[in-house]
CSV table of C-alpha atoms and ligand atoms in Angstrom, one decimal:
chain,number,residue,atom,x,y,z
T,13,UNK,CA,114.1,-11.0,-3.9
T,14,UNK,CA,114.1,-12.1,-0.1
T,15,UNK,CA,113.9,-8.6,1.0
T,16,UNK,CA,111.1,-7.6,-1.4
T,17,UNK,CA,108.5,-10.5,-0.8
T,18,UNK,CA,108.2,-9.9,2.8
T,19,UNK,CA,108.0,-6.1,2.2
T,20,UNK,CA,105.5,-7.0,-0.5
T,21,UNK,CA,103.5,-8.8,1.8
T,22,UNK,CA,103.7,-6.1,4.6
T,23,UNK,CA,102.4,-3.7,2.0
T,24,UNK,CA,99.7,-6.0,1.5
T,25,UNK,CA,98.6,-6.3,4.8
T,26,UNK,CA,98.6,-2.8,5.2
T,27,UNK,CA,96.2,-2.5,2.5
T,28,UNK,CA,94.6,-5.4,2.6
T,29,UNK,CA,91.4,-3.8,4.6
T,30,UNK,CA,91.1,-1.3,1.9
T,31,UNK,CA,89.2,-3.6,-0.4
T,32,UNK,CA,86.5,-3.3,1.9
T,33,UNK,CA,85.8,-0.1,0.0
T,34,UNK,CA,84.7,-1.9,-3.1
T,35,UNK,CA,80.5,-2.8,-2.2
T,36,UNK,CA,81.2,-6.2,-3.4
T,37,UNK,CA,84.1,-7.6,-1.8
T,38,UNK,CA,83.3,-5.7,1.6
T,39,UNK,CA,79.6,-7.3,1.5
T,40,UNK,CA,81.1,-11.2,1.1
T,41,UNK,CA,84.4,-10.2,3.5
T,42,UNK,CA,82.3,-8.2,5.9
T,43,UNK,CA,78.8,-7.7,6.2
T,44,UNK,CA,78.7,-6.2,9.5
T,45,UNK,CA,80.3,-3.4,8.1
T,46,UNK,CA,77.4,-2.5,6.0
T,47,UNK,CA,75.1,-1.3,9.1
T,48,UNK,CA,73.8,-3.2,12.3
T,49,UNK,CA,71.8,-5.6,10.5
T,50,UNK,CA,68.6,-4.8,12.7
T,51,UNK,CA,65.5,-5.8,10.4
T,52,UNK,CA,63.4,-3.1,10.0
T,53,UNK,CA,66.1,-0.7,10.8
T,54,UNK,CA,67.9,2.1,8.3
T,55,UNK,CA,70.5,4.2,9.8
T,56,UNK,CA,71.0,7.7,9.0
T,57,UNK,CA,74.8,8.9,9.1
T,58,UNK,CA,76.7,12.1,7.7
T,59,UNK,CA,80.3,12.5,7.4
T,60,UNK,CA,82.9,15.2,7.1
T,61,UNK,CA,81.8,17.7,9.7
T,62,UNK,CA,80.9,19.5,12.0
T,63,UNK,CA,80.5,22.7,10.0
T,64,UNK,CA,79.2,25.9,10.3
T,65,UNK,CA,77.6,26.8,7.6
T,66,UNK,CA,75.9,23.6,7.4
T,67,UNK,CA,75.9,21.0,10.2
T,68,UNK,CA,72.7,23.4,12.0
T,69,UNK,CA,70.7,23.3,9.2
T,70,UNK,CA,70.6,19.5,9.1
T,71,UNK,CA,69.9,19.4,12.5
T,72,UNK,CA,67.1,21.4,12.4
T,73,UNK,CA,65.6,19.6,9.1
T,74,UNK,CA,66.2,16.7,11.4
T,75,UNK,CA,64.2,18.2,14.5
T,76,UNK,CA,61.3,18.9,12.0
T,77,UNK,CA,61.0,15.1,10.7
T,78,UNK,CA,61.9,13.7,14.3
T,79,UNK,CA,64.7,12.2,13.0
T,80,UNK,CA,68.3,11.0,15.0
T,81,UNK,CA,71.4,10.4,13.2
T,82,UNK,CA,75.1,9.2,13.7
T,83,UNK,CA,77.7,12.5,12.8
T,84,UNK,CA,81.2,11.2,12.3
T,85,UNK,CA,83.0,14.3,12.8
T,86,UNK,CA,86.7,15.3,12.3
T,87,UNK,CA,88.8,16.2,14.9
T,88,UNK,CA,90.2,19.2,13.2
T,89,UNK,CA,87.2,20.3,12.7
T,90,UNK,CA,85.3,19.4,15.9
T,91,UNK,CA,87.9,21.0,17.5
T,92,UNK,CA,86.8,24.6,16.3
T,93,UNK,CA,83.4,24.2,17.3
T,94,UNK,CA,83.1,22.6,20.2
T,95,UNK,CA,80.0,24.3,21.6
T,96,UNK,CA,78.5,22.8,18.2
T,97,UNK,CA,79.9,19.3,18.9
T,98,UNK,CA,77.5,19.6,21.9
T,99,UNK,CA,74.8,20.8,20.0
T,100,UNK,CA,74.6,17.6,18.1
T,101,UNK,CA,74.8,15.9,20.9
T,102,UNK,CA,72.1,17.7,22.9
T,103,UNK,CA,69.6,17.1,20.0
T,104,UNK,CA,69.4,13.4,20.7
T,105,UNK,CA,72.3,12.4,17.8
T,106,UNK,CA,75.3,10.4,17.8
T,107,UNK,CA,78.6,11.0,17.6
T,108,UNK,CA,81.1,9.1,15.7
T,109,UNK,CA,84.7,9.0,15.0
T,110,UNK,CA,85.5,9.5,11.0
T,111,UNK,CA,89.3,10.5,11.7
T,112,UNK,CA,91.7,13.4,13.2
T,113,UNK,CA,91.6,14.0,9.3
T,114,UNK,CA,90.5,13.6,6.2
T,115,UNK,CA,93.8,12.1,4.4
T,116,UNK,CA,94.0,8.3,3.7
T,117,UNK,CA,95.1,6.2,6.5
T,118,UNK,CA,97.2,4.2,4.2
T,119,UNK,CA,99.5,7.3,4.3
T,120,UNK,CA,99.9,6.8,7.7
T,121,UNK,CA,101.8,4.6,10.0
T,122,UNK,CA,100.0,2.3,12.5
T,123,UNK,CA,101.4,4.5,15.1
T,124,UNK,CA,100.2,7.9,14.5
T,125,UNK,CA,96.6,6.5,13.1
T,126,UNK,CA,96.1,4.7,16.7
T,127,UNK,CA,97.4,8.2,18.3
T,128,UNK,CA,94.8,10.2,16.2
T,129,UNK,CA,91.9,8.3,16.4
T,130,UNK,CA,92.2,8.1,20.1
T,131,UNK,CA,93.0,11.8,20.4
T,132,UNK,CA,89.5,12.0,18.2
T,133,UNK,CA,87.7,9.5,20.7
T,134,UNK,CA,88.8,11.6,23.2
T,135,UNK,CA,88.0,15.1,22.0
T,136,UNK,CA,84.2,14.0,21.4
T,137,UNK,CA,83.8,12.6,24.6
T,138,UNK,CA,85.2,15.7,26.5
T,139,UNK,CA,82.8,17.4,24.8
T,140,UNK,CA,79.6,15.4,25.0
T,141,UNK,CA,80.3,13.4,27.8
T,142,UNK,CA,79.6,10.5,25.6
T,143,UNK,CA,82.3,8.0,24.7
T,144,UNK,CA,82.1,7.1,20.9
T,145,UNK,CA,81.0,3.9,19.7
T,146,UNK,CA,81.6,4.1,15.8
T,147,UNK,CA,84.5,4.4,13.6
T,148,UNK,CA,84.2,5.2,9.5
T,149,UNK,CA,87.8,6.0,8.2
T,150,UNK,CA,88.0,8.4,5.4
T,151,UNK,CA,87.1,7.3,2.1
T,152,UNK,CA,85.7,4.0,3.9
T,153,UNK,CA,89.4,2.6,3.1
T,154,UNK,CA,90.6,1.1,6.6
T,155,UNK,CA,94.1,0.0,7.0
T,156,UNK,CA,94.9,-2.8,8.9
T,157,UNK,CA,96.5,-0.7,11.9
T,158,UNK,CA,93.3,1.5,12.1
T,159,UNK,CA,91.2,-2.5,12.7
T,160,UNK,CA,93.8,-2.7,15.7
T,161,UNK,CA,93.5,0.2,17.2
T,162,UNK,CA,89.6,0.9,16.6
T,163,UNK,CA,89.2,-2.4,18.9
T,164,UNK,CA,91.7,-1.5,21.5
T,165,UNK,CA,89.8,1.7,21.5
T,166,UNK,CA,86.6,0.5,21.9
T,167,UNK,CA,85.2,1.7,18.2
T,168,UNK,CA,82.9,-0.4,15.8
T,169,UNK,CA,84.3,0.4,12.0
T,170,UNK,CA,81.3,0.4,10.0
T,171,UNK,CA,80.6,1.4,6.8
T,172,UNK,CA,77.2,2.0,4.9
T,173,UNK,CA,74.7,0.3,2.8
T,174,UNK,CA,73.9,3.0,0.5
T,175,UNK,CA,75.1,6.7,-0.7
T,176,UNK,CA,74.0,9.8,-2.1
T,177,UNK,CA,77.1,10.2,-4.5
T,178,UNK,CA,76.8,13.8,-2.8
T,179,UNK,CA,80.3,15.1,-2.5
T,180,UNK,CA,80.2,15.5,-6.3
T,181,UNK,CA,80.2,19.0,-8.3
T,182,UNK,CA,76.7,19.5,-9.8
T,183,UNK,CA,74.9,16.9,-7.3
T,184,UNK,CA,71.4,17.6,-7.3
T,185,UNK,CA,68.5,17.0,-4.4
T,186,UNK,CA,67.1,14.6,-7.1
T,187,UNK,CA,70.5,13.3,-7.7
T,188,UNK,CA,71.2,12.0,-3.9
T,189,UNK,CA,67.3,11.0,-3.6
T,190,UNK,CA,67.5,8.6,-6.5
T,191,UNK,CA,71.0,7.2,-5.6
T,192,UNK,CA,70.4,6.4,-2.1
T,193,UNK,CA,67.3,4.9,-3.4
T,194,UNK,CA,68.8,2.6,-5.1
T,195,UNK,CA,70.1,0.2,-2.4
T,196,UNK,CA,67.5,1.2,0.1
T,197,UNK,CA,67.3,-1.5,2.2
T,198,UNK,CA,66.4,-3.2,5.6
T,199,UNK,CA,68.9,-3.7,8.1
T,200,UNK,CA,71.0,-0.9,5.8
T,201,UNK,CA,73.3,2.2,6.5
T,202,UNK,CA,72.5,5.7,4.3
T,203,UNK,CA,76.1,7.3,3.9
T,204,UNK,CA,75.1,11.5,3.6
T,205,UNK,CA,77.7,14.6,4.0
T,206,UNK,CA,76.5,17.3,6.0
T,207,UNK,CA,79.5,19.5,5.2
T,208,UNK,CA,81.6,19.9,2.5
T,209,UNK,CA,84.8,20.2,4.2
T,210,UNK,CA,86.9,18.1,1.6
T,211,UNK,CA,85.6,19.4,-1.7
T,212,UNK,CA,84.7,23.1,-0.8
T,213,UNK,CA,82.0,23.1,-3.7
T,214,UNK,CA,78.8,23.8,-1.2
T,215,UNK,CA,77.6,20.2,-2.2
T,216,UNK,CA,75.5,20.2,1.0
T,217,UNK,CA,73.0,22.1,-0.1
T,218,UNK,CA,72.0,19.5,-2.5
T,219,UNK,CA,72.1,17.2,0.4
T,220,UNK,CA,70.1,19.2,2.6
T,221,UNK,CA,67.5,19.5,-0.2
T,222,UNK,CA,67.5,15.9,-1.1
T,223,UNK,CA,67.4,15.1,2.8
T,224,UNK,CA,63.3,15.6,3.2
T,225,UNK,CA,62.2,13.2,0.3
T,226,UNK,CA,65.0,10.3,1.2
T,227,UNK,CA,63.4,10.5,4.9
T,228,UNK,CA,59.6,10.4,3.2
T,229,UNK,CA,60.8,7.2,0.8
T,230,UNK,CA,62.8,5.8,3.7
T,231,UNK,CA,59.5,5.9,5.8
T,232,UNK,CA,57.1,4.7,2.4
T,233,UNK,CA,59.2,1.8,2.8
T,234,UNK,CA,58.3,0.9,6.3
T,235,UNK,CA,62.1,0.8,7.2
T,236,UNK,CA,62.6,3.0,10.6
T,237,UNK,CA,65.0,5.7,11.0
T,238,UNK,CA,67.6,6.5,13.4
T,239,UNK,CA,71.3,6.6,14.7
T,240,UNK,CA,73.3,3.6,14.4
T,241,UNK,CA,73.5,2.7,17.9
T,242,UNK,CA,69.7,3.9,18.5
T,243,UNK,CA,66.7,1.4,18.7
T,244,UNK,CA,64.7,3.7,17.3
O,15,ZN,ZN1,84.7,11.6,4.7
């Protein structure tokens, strides 16, 4: 019993952070985590790229609404396409770090998670000359080694506000758009996939179809759009 409480309580504070997953708990715990807070303000982010197939064609529905947003890539992917890491960055967007990988970072010790992240940090800023500001770990569940070493590495963790449910099989454009509606709000962070890199199932499309009219009801709203770390 005296060895299992304490390894008990370990496990918990590995953990712990993970609850900030549940909209909820992570809006009483943390509210910063939710977006910056910035009246007005709605940020725009995707996850899980960059991507081939995919990550252009966002950018260019992007260019055609004048719209910035924060990427948080993947090192393993980023890593293939570097020239298209750049290309994000070139268009006025920002970069942020979602993880070397996509696996949970409660399967991870604190050691390798701070040795990833930083080799992601890294990565991005050799190839946009930009150090990153932002960290969303996979799944939005953050372990309580990832908090330490996102601070000693200079990274916000931030969450969002609001999602398009768009990973799923048989998403629609009407699907996301009504979803993300939902908790539209001021001061808010929309959580969007421009790649489907963990599902394979070409749920992007849907995304990039549903992108147009959340931009349009974003805007009816009078909320303004942009990158996380943007004033825009
Ligand atoms: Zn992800």
């Amino acid at each position: 019993m005296k060895l299992v409480l304490p390894l008990a309580a370990l496990a918990l504070a590995h953990a712990g952070p993970a609850a900030a997953f549940l909209p909820g708990p992570r809006r009483a715990l943390l509210p910063g985590l939710a977006g910056t807070t910035v009246p007005g303000r709605i940020a725009l982010t995707f996850d899980d790229g960059p991507a081939t197939d995919s990550t252009p064609q966002f950018l260019r529905v992007l260019a055609e609404h004048d719209v910035h947003a924060t990427f948080f890539v993947l090192g393993t992917e980023a890593r293939k396409v570097p020239g298209l890491i750049a290309e994000i960055a070139a268009a006025g967007h920002e970069i942020g770090v979602h993880g070397w990988d996509h696996r949970c970072l409660l399967r991870k010790t604190p050691a390798r998670t701070h040795r990833e992240l930083r080799a992601t940090r890294d990565l991005v800023e050799r190839l946009t000359g930009t150090r990153p500001r932002w960290f969303r770990a996979p799944y939005g569940v953050f372990s309580t080694g990832s908090l330490v070493s996102a601070r000693a590495l200079g990274l916000r963790p931030i969450l969002w506000s609001t999602w398009g449910f768009d990973w799923t099989e048989g998403c629609t454009p009407d699907s996301i758009h009504r979803r993300v509606s939902c908790n539209l709000g001021t001061g808010g962070t929309i959580l969007l996939h421009d790649s489907d890199v963990t599902t394979g199932n070409g749920a992007w499309r849907a995304t990039l179809g549903a992108l147009p009219a959340i931009l349009a009801e974003c805007r009816g709203r009078g909320l303004r759009i942009g990158a996380l770390g943007h004033a825009d």
